[in-house]
Amino acid sequence: METRKREKYNVLIVGSGGREHALAMSVSKSRKLRKLYCVPGNAGISEIAECADIKAMEFDRIVEYAKEKEIDLTIVGPDDPLVGGLVDELEKAGLKAFGPKKNAAILEGSKAFSKELMKKYGIPTAEHETFDDAADALKYLDSAKMPIVLKADGLALGKGVLICNTLDEARNGIKEIMLDKKFGTAGNRVVIEEFLTGREVSVLTFCDGKTIRVMSSAQDHKRALDGDQGLNTGGMGTFSPSPFYTKEIDEFCREKIYLPTVKAMAEEGRPFKGVIFFGLMLTKDGPKVLEYNARFGDPEAQVVLPRMKNDILEVMEACVEGKLDEISLEFEDNAAVCVVLASKGYPQKYDRGFPIRGLEAFQGKRSYYVFHAGTRKTSKGIVTNGGRVLGVTAKGSDLKKARANAYKAAAWIDFDNKYCRSDIGKAIDEA
Ligand code: AMP
Ligand code: GLY
């Protein structure tokens, strides 16, 4: 592929959440940046990037826009366009992109694929069986041990995983996924897997198809309410690093999980370039993979990226060009905590359109960040426009200080129906 070589790049970010705002913040600090663009972006991103109203799944329009703006590198944030093949479309048009091609993004796009890959290459994960037929799945459940985990094969907005405590719940789950098609075609196949217990850790890595570089660990809080109660959400807060992810665990994972995954994908003719997000469970039998994602996690990116010392465009360019072996990643020796400010009622029903006050308090403060997720600019100022509205991140010399700082900063912001968990990062007290 022929691409222009320039000293400084025009960069386009695709996406509109807190993850993309955190990416935009990192890219905006790069020495290699000429001009930053984002589609569709949000109110926060538009402060540091030129945004255009093009949706992440409008591939033709994105390619057109990238050509028109002479984009040197497009960074694709969310799972849907990656799994749908946006990187392939950009490359076909002679444009450089950071992210896996369609044949590699399947690592996230199909749980049946990723489970088979792990089985074939001996990568530690929960025992599983895959079913295309509801009757077979129901028959299997009769002799299975409870609790058990049901996973719709395809993308289901992070909601396609059901943890079932009883046989009745599991039977009902199969009916919902495979017969009622609660998650659409994502439920044409189902993975039934062993229930694991332990601490969860999210580890993000950069990959260039053969080399892998591991970022600092993080932990997400997925449930809506304090004490890990309530419904699953896209994530109510994160902290980084995880004190439970020790050096020994890291060494084990590099040798038995991370590198074997990258090698397996290359061997299957699906070299992975981009970010592999390893969702791990630290079980008493050692770390096991719960899931792969083919992108940065959200809100994981909101605590990991502010701590990264490298120039992100240099790292991404090395991934695209297969030169990641020339890069070593460096992280600040501190901690970060992100508290998500949501709208009351999320993840179910909630209202939008409430003015947000206090955003200016973050201006000029070095270790405090406010990442926009669901916001909109109007004539009345910036208003709420989603379930997860903002991610407030603060750094500190250790996790406790970062947590105190994050909650202090979360109080600078005010809007009607504001809701956040009060125990993000509390688990660190047990470490
Ligand atoms: P996922 O959408 O694959 O991230 O799964 C959502 C959540 O379900 C994970 O973050 C875990 O908390 C839980 N989970 C997934 N697989 C298992 C498993 N095999 N055992 C226990 N919990 C699981
Ligand atoms: N925070 C989990 C995810 O991004 O899927």
Coordinates of C-alpha atoms in Angstrom, one line a residue, residues 16-418:
S16 CA -18.5 9.0 20.0
G17 CA -17.9 7.7 23.6
G18 CA -15.6 8.3 26.5
R19 CA -13.1 5.9 25.0
E20 CA -12.9 8.1 21.9
H21 CA -12.6 11.2 24.0
A22 CA -9.7 9.6 25.9
L23 CA -8.1 8.6 22.6
A24 CA -8.6 12.1 21.2
M25 CA -6.9 13.5 24.3
S26 CA -3.9 11.2 23.9
V27 CA -3.6 11.9 20.2
S28 CA -3.9 15.6 20.7
K29 CA -0.7 15.5 22.8
S30 CA 1.3 13.7 20.1
R31 CA 4.3 15.4 18.5
K32 CA 3.2 13.8 15.2
L33 CA -0.2 15.4 15.1
R34 CA -1.1 18.0 12.4
K35 CA -4.8 18.1 12.7
L36 CA -7.4 15.9 14.6
Y37 CA -10.8 14.9 13.2
C38 CA -13.5 12.8 14.7
V39 CA -16.8 11.2 13.4
P40 CA -19.3 11.6 14.8
G41 CA -17.6 12.7 18.1
N42 CA -19.4 14.4 20.9
A43 CA -19.5 17.8 22.7
G44 CA -16.2 17.1 24.6
I45 CA -14.3 15.8 21.6
S46 CA -15.4 18.8 19.5
E47 CA -13.3 21.0 21.8
I48 CA -10.1 19.3 20.6
A49 CA -11.1 17.9 17.2
E50 CA -13.1 18.9 14.1
C51 CA -16.2 16.7 14.2
A52 CA -18.6 15.7 11.4
D53 CA -22.0 14.2 11.6
I54 CA -21.1 10.8 10.1
K55 CA -22.0 7.6 12.0
A56 CA -19.5 4.9 12.7
M57 CA -21.3 2.4 10.4
E58 CA -21.5 4.7 7.4
F59 CA -18.4 3.2 5.8
D60 CA -18.7 4.9 2.4
R61 CA -19.1 8.3 4.0
I62 CA -16.1 7.7 6.3
V63 CA -13.9 6.7 3.4
E64 CA -15.0 9.8 1.5
Y65 CA -14.4 12.1 4.5
A66 CA -10.9 10.6 5.1
K67 CA -10.0 11.2 1.5
E68 CA -11.4 14.8 1.5
K69 CA -9.5 15.7 4.7
E70 CA -6.3 13.9 3.6
I71 CA -6.3 11.7 6.7
D72 CA -3.0 9.9 7.3
L73 CA -4.3 7.5 10.0
T74 CA -7.8 6.6 11.0
I75 CA -8.3 5.1 14.4
V76 CA -11.4 3.0 14.8
G77 CA -12.7 2.9 18.4
P78 CA -15.9 0.8 18.7
D79 CA -16.5 -2.9 18.0
D80 CA -19.3 -2.7 15.4
P81 CA -17.3 -1.0 12.6
L82 CA -14.3 -3.2 13.4
V83 CA -16.3 -6.4 13.2
G84 CA -18.1 -5.0 10.1
G85 CA -14.9 -4.4 8.2
L86 CA -14.3 -0.6 8.3
V87 CA -10.5 -1.1 8.4
D88 CA -10.7 -3.3 5.2
E89 CA -12.8 -0.6 3.4
L90 CA -10.2 2.1 4.4
E91 CA -7.3 0.0 3.3
K92 CA -9.0 -0.8 0.0
A93 CA -9.2 3.0 -0.6
G94 CA -5.4 3.2 0.0
L95 CA -5.9 4.7 3.5
K96 CA -4.0 3.7 6.7
A97 CA -6.1 2.5 9.6
F98 CA -5.4 1.5 13.2
G99 CA -7.5 -1.5 14.2
P100 CA -8.0 -5.2 13.2
K101 CA -9.4 -6.1 9.8
K102 CA -12.7 -8.0 9.6
N103 CA -11.1 -11.4 9.6
A104 CA -9.2 -10.6 12.9
A105 CA -12.0 -8.6 14.6
I106 CA -13.9 -11.9 14.6
L107 CA -12.0 -12.5 17.9
E108 CA -14.6 -10.3 19.4
G109 CA -17.3 -10.7 16.8
S110 CA -17.9 -14.4 17.4
K111 CA -17.6 -16.0 20.8
A112 CA -17.8 -19.5 19.2
F113 CA -14.8 -18.6 17.1
S114 CA -12.8 -17.3 20.0
K115 CA -13.6 -20.3 22.2
E116 CA -12.6 -22.7 19.5
L117 CA -9.4 -20.8 19.0
M118 CA -8.5 -21.0 22.7
K119 CA -9.4 -24.7 22.8
K120 CA -7.3 -25.5 19.7
Y121 CA -4.2 -23.5 21.0
G122 CA -4.5 -24.5 24.6
I123 CA -5.2 -21.0 25.9
P124 CA -6.7 -21.2 29.4
T125 CA -10.4 -20.4 29.5
A126 CA -13.7 -21.9 30.8
E127 CA -14.8 -25.3 29.4
H128 CA -17.4 -24.8 26.8
E129 CA -19.8 -26.3 24.1
T130 CA -21.2 -24.5 21.1
F131 CA -24.8 -25.1 19.8
D132 CA -26.6 -24.1 16.6
D133 CA -29.8 -25.8 17.7
A134 CA -31.9 -24.9 20.7
A135 CA -33.1 -28.5 21.2
D136 CA -29.5 -29.8 21.5
A137 CA -28.6 -26.9 23.9
L138 CA -31.6 -27.8 26.1
K139 CA -30.6 -31.4 26.1
Y140 CA -27.1 -30.5 27.1
L141 CA -28.3 -28.4 30.0
D142 CA -30.1 -31.4 31.6
S143 CA -26.8 -32.9 32.7
A144 CA -24.8 -29.6 33.2
K145 CA -23.6 -28.2 36.5
M146 CA -25.2 -25.0 37.8
P147 CA -24.5 -22.1 37.8
I148 CA -23.8 -22.0 34.1
V149 CA -23.0 -19.2 31.6
L150 CA -24.9 -18.7 28.3
K151 CA -23.3 -16.4 25.6
A152 CA -24.9 -15.3 22.4
D153 CA -22.3 -15.8 19.7
G154 CA -22.3 -12.4 18.1
L155 CA -22.2 -8.7 19.2
A156 CA -25.1 -7.9 21.6
L157 CA -24.1 -4.5 23.0
G158 CA -22.3 -6.2 25.9
K159 CA -25.6 -7.8 27.0
G160 CA -25.4 -11.2 25.4
V161 CA -24.1 -13.0 28.5
L162 CA -26.4 -14.6 30.9
I163 CA -25.3 -16.1 34.2
C164 CA -27.9 -18.7 35.2
N165 CA -28.2 -20.1 38.7
T166 CA -30.8 -22.8 38.1
L167 CA -31.7 -25.2 35.3
D168 CA -35.0 -23.3 34.8
E169 CA -33.2 -20.0 34.3
A170 CA -30.8 -21.6 31.9
R171 CA -33.6 -23.2 29.9
N172 CA -35.4 -19.9 29.7
G173 CA -32.1 -18.2 28.7
I174 CA -31.7 -20.6 25.7
K175 CA -35.3 -19.9 24.7
E176 CA -34.7 -16.1 24.9
I177 CA -31.4 -16.2 23.0
M178 CA -32.1 -18.9 20.4
L179 CA -35.9 -18.9 19.8
D180 CA -37.1 -15.4 20.8
K181 CA -34.0 -13.9 19.3
K182 CA -33.7 -11.3 22.1
F183 CA -30.2 -10.4 20.7
G184 CA -31.2 -10.8 17.0
T185 CA -29.0 -12.9 14.8
A186 CA -26.2 -12.7 17.5
G187 CA -28.2 -15.6 19.1
N188 CA -28.2 -18.0 16.1
R189 CA -25.5 -19.8 17.9
V190 CA -24.9 -20.0 21.6
V191 CA -21.8 -20.9 23.7
I192 CA -22.6 -22.6 27.0
E193 CA -19.7 -22.4 29.4
E194 CA -18.5 -23.3 32.9
F195 CA -19.1 -20.6 35.5
L196 CA -15.8 -19.3 36.9
T197 CA -15.2 -17.4 40.1
G198 CA -12.4 -15.0 41.0
R199 CA -11.3 -11.4 40.4
E200 CA -11.8 -9.8 37.0
V201 CA -9.0 -7.9 35.4
S202 CA -8.9 -6.1 32.0
V203 CA -5.6 -6.1 30.2
L204 CA -5.3 -4.0 27.0
T205 CA -2.4 -4.8 24.6
F206 CA -1.1 -3.3 21.3
C207 CA -0.4 -5.9 18.5
D208 CA 1.2 -5.6 15.1
G209 CA 0.3 -9.1 13.9
K210 CA 3.2 -10.8 15.5
T211 CA 4.5 -8.7 18.5
I212 CA 2.5 -7.7 21.5
R213 CA 3.0 -4.9 24.0
V214 CA 1.1 -5.0 27.3
M215 CA -0.5 -1.9 28.8
S216 CA -1.0 -1.3 32.5
S217 CA -3.9 -3.4 33.9
A218 CA -7.3 -2.1 34.9
Q219 CA -10.6 -3.2 36.5
D220 CA -14.1 -2.3 35.4
H221 CA -17.2 -2.2 37.5
K222 CA -20.0 -3.5 35.3
R223 CA -23.0 -3.5 37.6
A224 CA -25.2 -0.4 37.9
L225 CA -25.4 -0.2 41.7
D226 CA -23.0 -0.1 44.7
G227 CA -21.8 -3.5 46.0
D228 CA -21.9 -4.9 42.4
Q229 CA -25.7 -5.1 42.6
G230 CA -28.2 -4.2 39.9
L231 CA -28.1 -4.7 36.1
N232 CA -25.0 -5.0 33.9
T233 CA -24.0 -1.8 32.2
G234 CA -21.4 -0.7 29.8
G235 CA -19.2 0.1 32.8
M236 CA -19.8 2.4 35.8
G237 CA -16.1 3.1 36.6
T238 CA -12.6 1.7 36.4
F239 CA -9.3 1.8 38.2
S240 CA -5.7 1.2 37.0
P241 CA -3.5 -0.6 37.8
S242 CA -5.2 -3.6 39.4
P243 CA -3.4 -4.5 42.6
F244 CA -4.5 -8.1 42.1
Y245 CA -2.7 -8.4 38.8
T246 CA 0.8 -9.2 40.2
K247 CA 4.1 -9.6 38.5
E248 CA 3.7 -13.4 38.6
I249 CA 0.3 -13.3 37.1
D250 CA 1.6 -10.9 34.4
E251 CA 4.4 -13.3 33.5
F252 CA 2.0 -16.3 33.3
C253 CA -0.4 -14.3 31.1
R254 CA 2.3 -13.1 28.7
E255 CA 3.6 -16.7 28.2
K256 CA 0.4 -18.7 28.3
I257 CA -2.3 -16.2 27.0
Y258 CA -1.1 -13.1 25.3
L259 CA 1.6 -14.3 23.0
P260 CA -0.2 -17.6 22.2
T261 CA -3.3 -15.6 21.1
V262 CA -1.3 -13.4 18.7
K263 CA 0.5 -16.4 17.3
A264 CA -2.7 -18.4 17.0
M265 CA -4.3 -15.5 15.0
A266 CA -1.3 -15.3 12.7
E267 CA -1.3 -19.0 12.2
E268 CA -5.0 -19.0 11.3
G269 CA -4.2 -16.4 8.6
R270 CA -5.9 -13.7 10.6
P271 CA -3.0 -11.5 11.8
F272 CA -4.3 -9.1 14.5
K273 CA -3.2 -5.5 14.2
G274 CA -4.7 -3.1 16.8
V275 CA -5.7 -3.5 20.4
I276 CA -6.6 -6.9 21.9
F277 CA -8.4 -6.5 25.2
F278 CA -8.1 -9.6 27.4
G279 CA -11.0 -9.9 29.9
L280 CA -9.4 -12.2 32.5
M281 CA -10.7 -14.0 35.6
L282 CA -8.0 -14.7 38.2
T283 CA -9.3 -18.1 39.4
K284 CA -7.7 -20.3 42.0
D285 CA -6.4 -22.5 39.1
G286 CA -4.8 -19.5 37.5
P287 CA -5.8 -16.7 35.1
K288 CA -8.4 -17.7 32.5
V289 CA -9.8 -15.7 29.5
L290 CA -13.4 -14.7 29.9
E291 CA -13.5 -12.8 26.6
Y292 CA -11.5 -11.1 24.0
N293 CA -12.4 -7.6 22.7
A294 CA -10.8 -6.2 19.5
R295 CA -10.5 -2.6 20.7
F296 CA -9.8 -0.4 23.8
G297 CA -12.2 -1.0 26.6
D298 CA -14.6 1.7 27.8
P299 CA -14.2 3.0 30.5
E300 CA -10.8 1.1 30.8
A301 CA -9.3 3.5 28.2
Q302 CA -10.2 6.4 30.4
V303 CA -7.8 5.3 33.2
V304 CA -5.1 3.5 31.1
L305 CA -4.4 6.2 28.4
P306 CA -3.9 9.1 30.8
R307 CA -1.1 7.1 32.5
M308 CA 0.7 6.1 29.2
K309 CA 3.9 8.0 28.7
N310 CA 4.5 7.0 25.0
D311 CA 3.5 9.1 22.0
I312 CA 0.3 7.2 21.1
L313 CA 0.7 7.9 17.3
E314 CA 4.2 6.4 17.4
V315 CA 2.9 3.2 19.0
M316 CA -0.1 3.0 16.6
E317 CA 2.1 3.6 13.5
A318 CA 4.4 0.8 14.7
C319 CA 1.3 -1.5 15.0
V320 CA 0.2 -0.7 11.4
E321 CA 3.7 -1.1 10.0
G322 CA 4.6 -4.3 11.9
K323 CA 7.4 -2.6 13.8
L324 CA 6.0 -2.9 17.4
D325 CA 9.2 -4.8 18.4
E326 CA 11.0 -1.4 18.2
I327 CA 8.7 0.1 20.9
S328 CA 8.6 -0.3 24.6
L329 CA 5.6 1.0 26.5
E330 CA 6.0 3.2 29.5
F331 CA 3.4 4.0 32.1
E332 CA 3.5 6.5 34.9
D333 CA 4.2 5.0 38.4
N334 CA 0.9 6.2 39.8
A335 CA -2.8 5.2 39.6
A336 CA -6.0 6.5 38.1
V337 CA -9.7 6.1 38.9
C338 CA -12.6 6.9 36.6
V339 CA -16.1 7.4 38.0
V340 CA -18.9 7.4 35.4
L341 CA -21.6 10.0 35.9
A342 CA -24.8 8.5 34.5
S343 CA -28.4 9.5 34.2
K344 CA -30.7 8.0 36.8
G345 CA -32.5 5.0 35.4
Y346 CA -29.5 3.8 33.2
P347 CA -29.2 1.1 31.8
Q348 CA -32.9 1.0 31.3
K349 CA -35.1 4.2 31.0
Y350 CA -33.7 7.6 31.5
D351 CA -34.3 11.2 30.4
R352 CA -31.9 13.4 28.4
G353 CA -31.4 17.1 27.7
F354 CA -30.4 18.4 31.2
P355 CA -27.8 21.2 31.2
I356 CA -24.5 20.1 32.6
R357 CA -22.8 22.5 35.0
G358 CA -19.2 22.6 36.3
L359 CA -17.3 21.4 33.2
E360 CA -15.0 24.4 33.3
A361 CA -13.6 23.3 36.7
F362 CA -11.4 20.8 34.9
Q363 CA -9.7 23.4 32.7
G364 CA -6.0 23.7 33.4
K365 CA -5.9 20.9 36.0
R366 CA -3.3 18.4 35.0
S367 CA -4.3 15.2 36.8
Y368 CA -8.0 15.6 36.3
Y369 CA -10.0 14.7 33.2
V370 CA -13.7 14.9 32.2
F371 CA -14.4 12.6 29.3
H372 CA -17.7 13.0 27.5
A373 CA -19.8 9.9 26.6
G374 CA -23.4 11.0 26.2
T375 CA -23.4 14.8 25.8
R376 CA -24.7 17.2 23.2
K377 CA -24.0 20.9 22.4
T378 CA -27.1 23.1 22.2
S379 CA -27.9 26.8 22.4
K380 CA -28.4 26.3 26.1
G381 CA -24.9 24.9 26.5
I382 CA -23.8 21.3 26.9
V383 CA -26.7 18.9 27.9
T384 CA -27.0 15.2 28.8
N385 CA -27.6 13.0 25.9
G386 CA -27.2 9.4 27.0
G387 CA -27.2 6.9 29.9
R388 CA -23.5 7.2 30.6
V389 CA -22.9 11.0 30.4
L390 CA -19.4 11.7 31.5
G391 CA -16.3 9.8 32.8
V392 CA -14.4 11.7 35.5
T393 CA -10.9 10.5 35.8
A394 CA -8.3 11.6 38.4
K395 CA -4.7 10.4 39.0
G396 CA -3.0 10.1 42.4
S397 CA 0.3 8.7 43.7
D398 CA -1.6 5.5 44.6
L399 CA -5.1 4.0 44.1
K400 CA -6.5 5.4 47.4
K401 CA -5.4 8.9 46.5
A402 CA -6.6 8.6 42.9
R403 CA -10.0 7.4 44.2
A404 CA -10.3 10.3 46.6
N405 CA -9.4 12.7 43.8
A406 CA -11.8 11.2 41.4
Y407 CA -14.7 11.5 43.8
K408 CA -13.7 15.1 44.7
A409 CA -13.8 15.9 41.0
A410 CA -17.1 14.1 40.4
A411 CA -18.7 16.6 42.8
W412 CA -17.6 19.5 40.6
I413 CA -20.1 18.4 38.0
D414 CA -23.8 18.8 38.4
F415 CA -26.9 17.9 36.3
D416 CA -30.5 16.8 37.0
N417 CA -30.7 13.1 37.5
K418 CA -27.0 12.7 38.0

